[in-house]
Structure formats: structure tokens, C-alpha cells
mmCIF file of C-alpha atoms and ligand atoms in Angstrom:
data_model
loop_
_atom_site.group_PDB
_atom_site.id
_atom_site.type_symbol
_atom_site.label_atom_id
_atom_site.label_comp_id
_atom_site.label_asym_id
_atom_site.label_seq_id
_atom_site.Cartn_x
_atom_site.Cartn_y
_atom_site.Cartn_z
ATOM 1 C CA MET A 851 30.281 -188.091 -0.700
ATOM 2 C CA SER A 852 28.900 -185.752 1.921
ATOM 3 C CA GLY A 853 29.566 -184.587 5.471
ATOM 4 C CA GLN A 854 29.542 -181.733 7.907
ATOM 5 C CA GLY A 855 31.922 -178.930 8.749
ATOM 6 C CA THR A 856 32.493 -175.377 9.987
ATOM 7 C CA VAL A 857 32.954 -172.292 7.801
ATOM 8 C CA ILE A 858 36.329 -170.654 8.461
ATOM 9 C CA LYS A 859 36.243 -167.927 5.784
ATOM 10 C CA ARG A 860 33.719 -166.528 3.364
ATOM 11 C CA PHE A 861 34.485 -164.779 0.086
ATOM 12 C CA GLY A 862 32.019 -164.021 -2.691
ATOM 13 C CA SER A 863 30.328 -167.170 -3.932
ATOM 14 C CA GLU A 864 32.899 -169.395 -2.231
ATOM 15 C CA ALA A 865 33.927 -170.332 1.277
ATOM 16 C CA LEU A 866 36.616 -172.255 3.109
ATOM 17 C CA PHE A 867 35.362 -174.860 5.523
ATOM 18 C CA GLU A 868 36.953 -177.374 7.855
ATOM 19 C CA ASP A 869 35.543 -180.913 7.815
ATOM 20 C CA GLU A 870 35.163 -183.191 10.843
ATOM 21 C CA SER A 871 38.750 -184.385 10.503
ATOM 22 C CA ARG A 872 40.098 -180.800 10.429
ATOM 23 C CA GLN A 873 40.833 -180.841 6.685
ATOM 24 C CA VAL A 874 40.256 -177.493 4.999
ATOM 25 C CA HIS A 875 38.404 -177.355 1.670
ATOM 26 C CA ARG A 876 37.379 -174.640 -0.721
ATOM 27 C CA ALA A 877 33.710 -174.878 -1.668
ATOM 28 C CA LYS A 878 31.009 -173.268 -3.754
ATOM 29 C CA VAL A 879 28.160 -171.714 -1.828
ATOM 30 C CA ARG A 880 24.675 -172.227 -3.229
ATOM 31 C CA ARG A 881 22.997 -168.927 -4.079
ATOM 32 C CA LYS A 882 20.145 -169.564 -1.670
ATOM 33 C CA LEU A 883 22.767 -169.833 1.122
ATOM 34 C CA SER A 884 24.278 -166.410 0.435
ATOM 35 C CA HIS A 885 23.692 -165.486 4.114
ATOM 36 C CA LEU A 886 26.395 -167.996 5.131
ATOM 37 C CA VAL A 887 28.956 -166.574 7.591
ATOM 38 C CA VAL A 888 32.133 -167.669 9.334
ATOM 39 C CA GLY A 889 31.326 -169.956 12.267
ATOM 40 C CA ASP A 890 28.365 -171.558 10.510
ATOM 41 C CA ARG A 891 28.019 -175.322 10.825
ATOM 42 C CA ILE A 892 27.298 -176.686 7.384
ATOM 43 C CA SER A 893 26.547 -179.810 5.351
ATOM 44 C CA TYR A 894 28.566 -180.342 2.200
ATOM 45 C CA GLN A 895 28.526 -182.581 -0.818
ATOM 46 C CA LYS A 896 31.426 -183.545 -2.994
ATOM 47 C CA SER A 897 31.004 -184.325 -6.660
ATOM 48 C CA GLY A 898 34.190 -185.062 -8.551
ATOM 49 C CA ASP A 899 36.768 -182.578 -7.282
ATOM 50 C CA GLU A 900 34.237 -179.986 -6.309
ATOM 51 C CA PHE A 901 32.843 -179.292 -2.866
ATOM 52 C CA ILE A 902 29.436 -177.666 -2.538
ATOM 53 C CA ILE A 903 27.941 -176.304 0.677
ATOM 54 C CA SER A 904 24.370 -177.545 0.589
ATOM 55 C CA ALA A 905 22.843 -176.566 3.941
ATOM 56 C CA ILE A 906 23.402 -174.417 7.047
ATOM 57 C CA GLN A 907 22.639 -176.003 10.415
ATOM 58 C CA PRO A 908 20.416 -174.019 12.785
ATOM 59 C CA ARG A 909 22.480 -171.271 14.466
ATOM 60 C CA ARG A 910 22.905 -170.870 18.200
ATOM 61 C CA ASN A 911 23.361 -167.116 17.758
ATOM 62 C CA LEU A 912 24.433 -164.576 15.184
ATOM 63 C CA LEU A 913 26.619 -161.488 15.665
ATOM 64 C CA THR A 914 25.149 -158.726 13.535
ATOM 65 C CA ARG A 915 26.034 -155.089 13.106
ATOM 66 C CA GLN A 916 24.209 -152.171 11.621
ATOM 67 C CA TYR A 917 25.760 -150.058 8.919
ATOM 68 C CA PHE A 918 25.231 -146.314 9.070
ATOM 69 C CA ARG A 919 21.767 -145.849 7.507
ATOM 70 C CA GLY A 920 22.331 -149.216 5.922
ATOM 71 C CA LYS A 921 21.216 -152.766 6.232
ATOM 72 C CA ALA A 922 22.148 -155.142 8.987
ATOM 73 C CA ARG A 923 25.153 -157.274 8.209
ATOM 74 C CA SER A 924 26.035 -160.554 9.840
ATOM 75 C CA ILE A 925 29.612 -161.024 11.036
ATOM 76 C CA ALA A 926 29.765 -164.515 12.547
ATOM 77 C CA ALA A 927 27.610 -167.321 13.941
ATOM 78 C CA ASN A 928 27.670 -169.726 16.902
ATOM 79 C CA ILE A 929 29.814 -167.497 19.108
ATOM 80 C CA ASP A 930 30.595 -168.314 22.760
ATOM 81 C CA GLN A 931 32.664 -165.250 23.616
ATOM 82 C CA ILE A 932 33.264 -161.783 22.195
ATOM 83 C CA LEU A 933 36.649 -160.208 22.857
ATOM 84 C CA ILE A 934 36.298 -156.455 22.716
ATOM 85 C CA ILE A 935 39.789 -155.179 21.954
ATOM 86 C CA THR A 936 40.874 -151.627 22.768
ATOM 87 C CA ALA A 937 44.289 -149.965 23.030
ATOM 88 C CA PRO A 938 45.778 -146.635 24.126
ATOM 89 C CA LEU A 939 46.275 -145.969 20.387
ATOM 90 C CA PRO A 940 44.093 -145.592 18.386
ATOM 91 C CA ARG A 941 42.158 -144.026 21.277
ATOM 92 C CA ALA A 942 39.251 -146.105 22.479
ATOM 93 C CA ASP A 943 35.723 -145.145 21.529
ATOM 94 C CA TRP A 944 33.906 -146.212 24.714
ATOM 95 C CA THR A 945 30.446 -145.636 23.259
ATOM 96 C CA LEU A 946 31.323 -148.254 20.671
ATOM 97 C CA VAL A 947 32.354 -150.592 23.505
ATOM 98 C CA ASP A 948 29.021 -150.013 25.280
ATOM 99 C CA ASN A 949 27.133 -150.691 22.039
ATOM 100 C CA LEU A 950 29.035 -153.941 21.599
ATOM 101 C CA LEU A 951 28.267 -154.955 25.174
ATOM 102 C CA VAL A 952 24.544 -154.445 24.498
ATOM 103 C CA THR A 953 24.725 -156.698 21.454
ATOM 104 C CA VAL A 954 26.734 -159.339 23.317
ATOM 105 C CA ARG A 955 24.387 -159.373 26.305
ATOM 106 C CA LEU A 956 21.313 -159.833 24.143
ATOM 107 C CA MET A 957 22.840 -162.468 21.798
ATOM 108 C CA PRO A 958 23.689 -163.854 24.373
ATOM 109 C CA ALA A 959 27.432 -164.538 24.591
ATOM 110 C CA ARG A 960 30.240 -163.954 27.115
ATOM 111 C CA ALA A 961 32.086 -160.637 26.876
ATOM 112 C CA THR A 962 35.755 -160.098 27.738
ATOM 113 C CA LEU A 963 37.570 -156.783 27.396
ATOM 114 C CA VAL A 964 41.135 -157.003 26.111
ATOM 115 C CA ARG A 965 43.334 -153.975 26.625
ATOM 116 C CA ASN A 966 46.148 -154.439 24.112
ATOM 117 C CA LYS A 967 49.393 -152.460 23.658
ATOM 118 C CA SER A 968 49.984 -152.431 27.411
ATOM 119 C CA ASP A 969 53.569 -151.463 26.500
ATOM 120 C CA HIS A 970 52.068 -147.998 25.900
ATOM 121 C CA PRO A 971 50.889 -145.847 28.828
ATOM 122 C CA ASP A 972 47.162 -145.588 29.582
ATOM 123 C CA THR A 973 45.521 -142.253 30.367
ATOM 124 C CA PRO A 974 44.037 -141.918 33.883
ATOM 125 C CA GLU A 975 40.628 -141.526 32.228
ATOM 126 C CA ASP A 976 40.939 -144.840 30.374
ATOM 127 C CA ILE A 977 42.221 -146.589 33.516
ATOM 128 C CA GLY A 978 39.118 -145.347 35.333
ATOM 129 C CA ILE A 979 36.766 -146.562 32.614
ATOM 130 C CA LEU A 980 38.405 -149.995 32.487
ATOM 131 C CA ARG A 981 37.997 -150.280 36.288
ATOM 132 C CA GLU A 982 34.336 -149.362 35.846
ATOM 133 C CA TYR A 983 33.820 -152.297 33.451
ATOM 134 C CA GLU A 984 35.580 -154.638 35.859
ATOM 135 C CA ALA A 985 33.280 -153.467 38.651
ATOM 136 C CA LEU A 986 30.326 -154.375 36.417
ATOM 137 C CA GLY A 987 31.691 -157.919 36.191
ATOM 138 C CA TYR A 988 33.354 -157.782 32.778
ATOM 139 C CA PRO A 989 36.806 -159.386 32.856
ATOM 140 C CA VAL A 990 39.587 -157.084 31.615
ATOM 141 C CA ILE A 991 42.775 -158.712 30.313
ATOM 142 C CA HIS A 992 45.863 -156.597 29.648
ATOM 143 C CA THR A 993 48.072 -157.760 26.797
ATOM 144 C CA SER A 994 50.915 -156.580 24.651
ATOM 145 C CA ALA A 995 51.365 -158.350 21.354
ATOM 146 C CA ARG A 996 55.000 -157.163 21.644
ATOM 147 C CA GLN A 997 55.473 -158.995 24.965
ATOM 148 C CA PRO A 998 54.704 -162.720 24.573
ATOM 149 C CA ASP A 999 54.848 -163.137 28.395
ATOM 150 C CA SER A 1000 51.606 -161.181 28.610
ATOM 151 C CA LEU A 1001 49.600 -163.623 26.494
ATOM 152 C CA PRO A 1002 48.980 -166.759 28.637
ATOM 153 C CA PRO A 1003 46.010 -165.215 30.543
ATOM 154 C CA LEU A 1004 44.370 -164.441 27.190
ATOM 155 C CA ALA A 1005 45.103 -167.921 25.791
ATOM 156 C CA GLU A 1006 43.569 -169.364 28.967
ATOM 157 C CA ARG A 1007 40.317 -167.478 28.399
ATOM 158 C CA LEU A 1008 40.142 -168.675 24.802
ATOM 159 C CA LYS A 1009 40.429 -172.380 25.623
ATOM 160 C CA ASP A 1010 36.742 -173.153 25.445
ATOM 161 C CA GLY A 1011 34.508 -172.628 22.477
ATOM 162 C CA LEU A 1012 34.543 -170.035 19.729
ATOM 163 C CA SER A 1013 35.643 -166.449 20.405
ATOM 164 C CA VAL A 1014 35.559 -163.492 18.054
ATOM 165 C CA MET A 1015 37.842 -160.437 18.258
ATOM 166 C CA ILE A 1016 36.082 -157.156 17.617
ATOM 167 C CA GLY A 1017 37.526 -153.670 17.782
ATOM 168 C CA GLN A 1018 38.651 -150.600 15.910
ATOM 169 C CA SER A 1019 41.152 -150.968 13.122
ATOM 170 C CA GLY A 1020 44.737 -150.777 14.385
ATOM 171 C CA VAL A 1021 44.223 -151.999 17.979
ATOM 172 C CA GLY A 1022 46.238 -155.150 17.226
ATOM 173 C CA LYS A 1023 43.709 -157.932 16.599
ATOM 174 C CA THR A 1024 45.669 -159.581 13.806
ATOM 175 C CA THR A 1025 48.975 -159.138 15.644
ATOM 176 C CA LEU A 1026 47.453 -160.944 18.650
ATOM 177 C CA ALA A 1027 46.207 -163.762 16.390
ATOM 178 C CA ASN A 1028 49.696 -164.101 14.892
ATOM 179 C CA GLN A 1029 51.195 -164.350 18.398
ATOM 180 C CA LEU A 1030 48.649 -166.887 19.619
ATOM 181 C CA ILE A 1031 49.044 -169.127 16.569
ATOM 182 C CA PRO A 1032 52.769 -169.678 15.931
ATOM 183 C CA ASP A 1033 52.561 -170.817 12.310
ATOM 184 C CA LEU A 1034 50.089 -168.129 11.281
ATOM 185 C CA ASP A 1035 51.436 -165.155 9.391
ATOM 186 C CA ALA A 1036 48.386 -163.022 8.665
ATOM 187 C CA PRO A 1037 49.082 -159.556 7.258
ATOM 188 C CA THR A 1038 49.061 -156.737 9.827
ATOM 189 C CA ARG A 1039 49.312 -152.985 9.435
ATOM 190 C CA GLU A 1040 53.076 -152.841 8.608
ATOM 191 C CA ILE A 1041 52.750 -155.210 5.697
ATOM 192 C CA SER A 1042 49.928 -153.266 4.115
ATOM 193 C CA GLU A 1043 51.289 -149.827 4.973
ATOM 194 C CA ASN A 1044 52.081 -149.202 1.324
ATOM 195 C CA ALA A 1045 48.597 -150.193 0.356
ATOM 196 C CA GLU A 1046 46.018 -147.518 -0.163
ATOM 197 C CA LEU A 1047 45.316 -145.400 2.899
ATOM 198 C CA GLY A 1048 42.309 -146.454 4.894
ATOM 199 C CA GLN A 1049 42.204 -149.900 3.408
ATOM 200 C CA HIS A 1050 41.492 -152.639 5.906
ATOM 201 C CA THR A 1051 44.265 -155.138 6.338
ATOM 202 C CA THR A 1052 41.967 -157.934 7.424
ATOM 203 C CA SER A 1053 39.422 -158.025 4.649
ATOM 204 C CA ALA A 1054 37.336 -161.037 5.621
ATOM 205 C CA ALA A 1055 36.635 -162.535 9.024
ATOM 206 C CA THR A 1056 38.726 -165.694 9.446
ATOM 207 C CA LEU A 1057 38.443 -168.535 11.953
ATOM 208 C CA TYR A 1058 41.572 -170.138 13.426
ATOM 209 C CA THR A 1059 42.076 -173.099 15.741
ATOM 210 C CA LEU A 1060 44.350 -172.272 18.688
ATOM 211 C CA PRO A 1061 47.198 -174.591 19.710
ATOM 212 C CA GLY A 1062 46.195 -174.401 23.383
ATOM 213 C CA GLY A 1063 42.523 -175.147 22.678
ATOM 214 C CA GLY A 1064 39.576 -173.117 21.477
ATOM 215 C CA ARG A 1065 38.974 -171.251 18.256
ATOM 216 C CA ILE A 1066 39.185 -167.584 17.407
ATOM 217 C CA ILE A 1067 37.824 -165.345 14.645
ATOM 218 C CA ASP A 1068 39.830 -162.308 13.530
ATOM 219 C CA SER A 1069 37.547 -159.721 11.984
ATOM 220 C CA PRO A 1070 38.103 -156.526 10.034
ATOM 221 C CA GLY A 1071 38.145 -153.355 12.128
ATOM 222 C CA ILE A 1072 34.958 -151.517 12.883
ATOM 223 C CA ARG A 1073 34.895 -147.768 13.104
ATOM 224 C CA ASP A 1074 31.389 -147.528 14.454
ATOM 225 C CA PHE A 1075 29.187 -150.242 15.739
ATOM 226 C CA THR A 1076 25.492 -149.880 16.319
ATOM 227 C CA PRO A 1077 23.408 -152.805 17.459
ATOM 228 C CA THR A 1078 20.748 -153.902 15.004
ATOM 229 C CA PRO A 1079 17.793 -151.658 15.887
ATOM 230 C CA LEU A 1080 15.697 -153.093 18.672
ATOM 231 C CA GLU A 1081 12.426 -152.101 20.234
ATOM 232 C CA LYS A 1082 13.194 -149.174 22.570
ATOM 233 C CA GLN A 1083 12.118 -151.326 25.529
ATOM 234 C CA GLU A 1084 14.881 -153.860 24.807
ATOM 235 C CA TYR A 1085 17.983 -151.669 25.168
ATOM 236 C CA GLN A 1086 17.640 -151.390 28.945
ATOM 237 C CA HIS A 1087 18.380 -155.134 29.162
ATOM 238 C CA GLY A 1088 21.729 -154.598 27.448
ATOM 239 C CA PHE A 1089 23.101 -152.654 30.467
ATOM 240 C CA VAL A 1090 23.971 -155.109 33.223
ATOM 241 C CA GLU A 1091 23.901 -152.509 36.027
ATOM 242 C CA PHE A 1092 20.318 -151.521 35.182
ATOM 243 C CA ASP A 1093 19.033 -154.980 36.190
ATOM 244 C CA HIS A 1094 18.937 -154.124 39.872
ATOM 245 C CA TRP A 1095 16.596 -151.140 39.322
ATOM 246 C CA LEU A 1096 14.312 -152.405 36.575
ATOM 247 C CA GLY A 1097 10.719 -152.744 37.713
ATOM 248 C CA GLN A 1098 11.124 -150.044 40.372
ATOM 249 C CA CYS A 1099 10.111 -147.079 38.188
ATOM 250 C CA GLN A 1100 6.739 -145.381 38.641
ATOM 251 C CA PHE A 1101 5.659 -146.381 35.134
ATOM 252 C CA HIS A 1102 5.978 -150.014 34.113
ATOM 253 C CA ASN A 1103 6.888 -148.985 30.542
ATOM 254 C CA CYS A 1104 9.418 -146.341 31.676
ATOM 255 C CA LEU A 1105 12.225 -145.726 29.165
ATOM 256 C CA HIS A 1106 14.306 -143.911 31.831
ATOM 257 C CA ARG A 1107 14.530 -140.587 30.029
ATOM 258 C CA GLN A 1108 12.485 -137.751 31.561
ATOM 259 C CA GLU A 1109 9.752 -139.833 33.194
ATOM 260 C CA PRO A 1110 8.807 -138.940 36.795
ATOM 261 C CA GLY A 1111 9.654 -141.482 39.482
ATOM 262 C CA CYS A 1112 12.350 -143.162 37.379
ATOM 263 C CA ALA A 1113 14.544 -145.482 39.467
ATOM 264 C CA ILE A 1114 17.305 -145.555 36.838
ATOM 265 C CA LYS A 1115 17.605 -141.758 36.681
ATOM 266 C CA GLN A 1116 17.619 -141.713 40.466
ATOM 267 C CA ALA A 1117 20.440 -144.260 40.492
ATOM 268 C CA VAL A 1118 22.413 -142.104 38.037
ATOM 269 C CA GLU A 1119 21.901 -139.037 40.259
ATOM 270 C CA ASN A 1120 23.044 -141.018 43.308
ATOM 271 C CA GLY A 1121 26.170 -142.192 41.491
ATOM 272 C CA LYS A 1122 25.062 -145.860 41.489
ATOM 273 C CA ILE A 1123 24.985 -145.927 37.691
ATOM 274 C CA SER A 1124 27.690 -144.059 35.809
ATOM 275 C CA GLN A 1125 26.693 -140.948 33.881
ATOM 276 C CA ARG A 1126 28.821 -142.162 30.971
ATOM 277 C CA ARG A 1127 27.033 -145.516 30.655
ATOM 278 C CA TYR A 1128 23.663 -143.804 31.025
ATOM 279 C CA GLN A 1129 24.535 -141.474 28.125
ATOM 280 C CA SER A 1130 25.418 -144.530 25.996
ATOM 281 C CA TYR A 1131 21.970 -145.916 26.828
ATOM 282 C CA LEU A 1132 20.214 -142.645 25.928
ATOM 283 C CA ALA A 1133 22.059 -142.479 22.594
ATOM 284 C CA LEU A 1134 20.562 -145.869 21.682
ATOM 285 C CA VAL A 1135 17.029 -145.074 22.835
ATOM 286 C CA GLU A 1136 16.976 -141.582 21.311
ATOM 287 C CA PRO A 1137 19.117 -141.780 18.174
ATOM 288 C CA GLY A 1138 19.586 -138.417 16.500
ATOM 289 C CA ASP A 1139 18.425 -136.439 19.544
HETATM 290 N N1 GDP B 2364 53.365 -151.208 20.622
HETATM 291 C C1 GDP B 2364 52.505 -152.144 20.248
HETATM 292 N N2 GDP B 2364 52.097 -152.187 18.977
HETATM 293 C C2 GDP B 2364 51.216 -153.150 18.613
HETATM 294 C C3 GDP B 2364 50.706 -154.090 19.547
HETATM 295 N N3 GDP B 2364 49.826 -154.891 18.902
HETATM 296 C C4 GDP B 2364 49.798 -154.469 17.616
HETATM 297 N N4 GDP B 2364 50.613 -153.422 17.441
HETATM 298 C C5 GDP B 2364 50.821 -152.656 16.197
HETATM 299 O O1 GDP B 2364 49.601 -151.981 15.868
HETATM 300 C C6 GDP B 2364 49.443 -151.930 14.446
HETATM 301 C C7 GDP B 2364 48.098 -152.500 14.026
HETATM 302 O O2 GDP B 2364 48.091 -153.882 14.272
HETATM 303 P P1 GDP B 2364 47.058 -154.882 13.570
HETATM 304 O O3 GDP B 2364 47.269 -156.215 14.188
HETATM 305 O O4 GDP B 2364 47.141 -154.798 12.075
HETATM 306 O O5 GDP B 2364 45.651 -154.257 14.047
HETATM 307 P P2 GDP B 2364 44.160 -154.713 13.662
HETATM 308 O O6 GDP B 2364 43.672 -153.718 12.652
HETATM 309 O O7 GDP B 2364 43.362 -154.610 14.938
HETATM 310 O O8 GDP B 2364 44.219 -156.116 13.145
HETATM 311 C C8 GDP B 2364 50.630 -152.664 13.867
HETATM 312 O O9 GDP B 2364 51.596 -151.694 13.537
HETATM 313 C C9 GDP B 2364 51.107 -153.548 15.009
HETATM 314 O O10 GDP B 2364 52.469 -153.865 14.956
HETATM 315 C C10 GDP B 2364 51.178 -154.008 20.912
HETATM 316 O O11 GDP B 2364 50.776 -154.766 21.797
HETATM 317 N N5 GDP B 2364 52.049 -153.022 21.185
HETATM 318 MG MG1 MG B 2365 43.479 -156.913 11.306
HETATM 319 ZN ZN1 ZN B 2366 12.751 -145.483 34.612
#
């Protein structure tokens, strides 16, 4: 017996997958398919009681992150939308958000910013930065996992395709998943509070089907996120507001640092591009400087 399915969780040499009739099975992963990730479309074979994943279908895209000085690591495949979750606490790292937006734009996938814990006050600085993202065309949805009334706009945005929640540990990703999926009871911070300090509550990315349509992946928290290293010339395409000025610099291969006649630098000086976003760009083009 054989068929096709979607990987919903990956652990060691095994994975959980959902078949075409939504049945979940535990399966062995062939060693040559060790790059398998959640979201992958797969072919399986069944012999006796055992399921074996035998092939990975070509991927539409792959969300990958870079470890500090380390190798690239794949998080999930075939993603339609990335939800970048922030909260007043733990305080948002906006450089991390900009890095994620670069990755999402180049994948490509849709990006939506979710501001969770709206039951806590926002600082004026954070309010300003969130407005800046909205002005760039990124939707910002305010939610509180403690206030179920606040969730329908989020559920609405998740209706189509596969979304993945990404954000620092503790912003409420798993709590949101638990609220969106009534019969889910995934462990959140409280439950693991007695566990060793610093341990991640969500240890493996997991894919869930939402009652109102769509699918969502809850992922472990990320403290720092750097896009997989690109050619220096590619980063400029990860910043949506640069588009308007590209091609107007004096040098066709301008990297928008110190070059004379740079249209991007000019736009920063004129307040058309935010200083903060420009610094995020420079940090990617000149790492370690
Ligand atoms: N006040 C408040 N607390 C929340 C909210 N969402 C999550 N939390 C709390 O934040 C902590 C971390 O939540 P968790 O879902 O484990 O975060 P994750 O690491 O992003 O998955 C837990 O104590 C949650 O109860 C919210 O909207 N408001
Ligand atoms: Mg979690
Ligand atoms: Zn330039």
C-alpha cells in the first residue's frame, strides 16, 4: 500500500504525517531523506504495520535560518504565509523582525505581523514602529490570547493555505495555537515553568489544521534570526521600500553604503526611508562591522 501525505511533525528518524484522508500516522524516515521538514509533501509506503516515508515531493519554498556561526537549518516547507509574532513582553527585537521580513520577501511568501498580548500596554516607540510596518504595506493584527474576542481577524487571515508562526520565545505562539484550535492542549510556558530554565516549551515545529480553514505551524522560539547568507547584492531586494529607488544610484552595483550618488542614502537623509530599517540593511550587508 502506498500514498501521499503532508509531514506534520519531525523527530529524529521518525515523523508524523497526515494522509489524504486526514488520518495521522507515525512513520520511519529513510536516511537519505533526513532533510525532511514539517510541511513537506511526501510519498509513503506501508508494509505490515509500518509506514515508511519514501520520497519528498518538490518544494514550493523552504524557510531556512542561519545559526550563529553554524550551518543553515530548515524550519518548514511549502509555506504561504509567515506570521511574525511580537509582544510588549518579552520586548520585541525589531532587527530580528527586519531579518525575517528579508527572508520572507525572498522566499517568497506573504508576511503578516501579529502583535500579541494586547492586554498589556505598548510603548510609544513600539507603536511607532508597528505603524511604520503598516505604512510599508505589512498587515498588523493585534491579538490577546487572553481575550478570545480579539482572535477572529487572525483566524480570518489564516483561512487560506499554510502559515507558520515565528517569533521570540514567550510571545505567546503556542497559547495562540491553543486558542485557535479548541481541542488542542499544547504545553505553554506555565506548564513547563518547573522544567529547566531556558528550555524551549515547543521543542519541534508542529502543523495543525484550523477549524475555520487553513493550517498553521507552531515553531520553537528563536532568539536571533539571520537569513541564510546571500550575495551582498541580494539583500537590497528584501527591503520593500528600497524598490522605488533601486536603479537610480550613480553606480549600477551600488550597495548603498558610502558610495557617491547613492539614491538609497539620499532617501534615508530625506526621511523617505527610515534610519532604523536602513541600519537593519547595513547590518546584513556588513556583518561584524
Ligand atoms: N497577558 C498575556 N499573556 C499571554 C498572552 N499570550 C500568551 N501569554 C503568556 O505568555 C507566556 C508564554 O506563552 P507561550 O504560548 O508559551 O509562548 P511561546 O514561547 O511563543 O509559544 C505564557 O505564560 C502565556 O500564558 C496574551 O495575549 N496576554
Ligand atoms: Mg511555544
Ligand atoms: Zn545606492
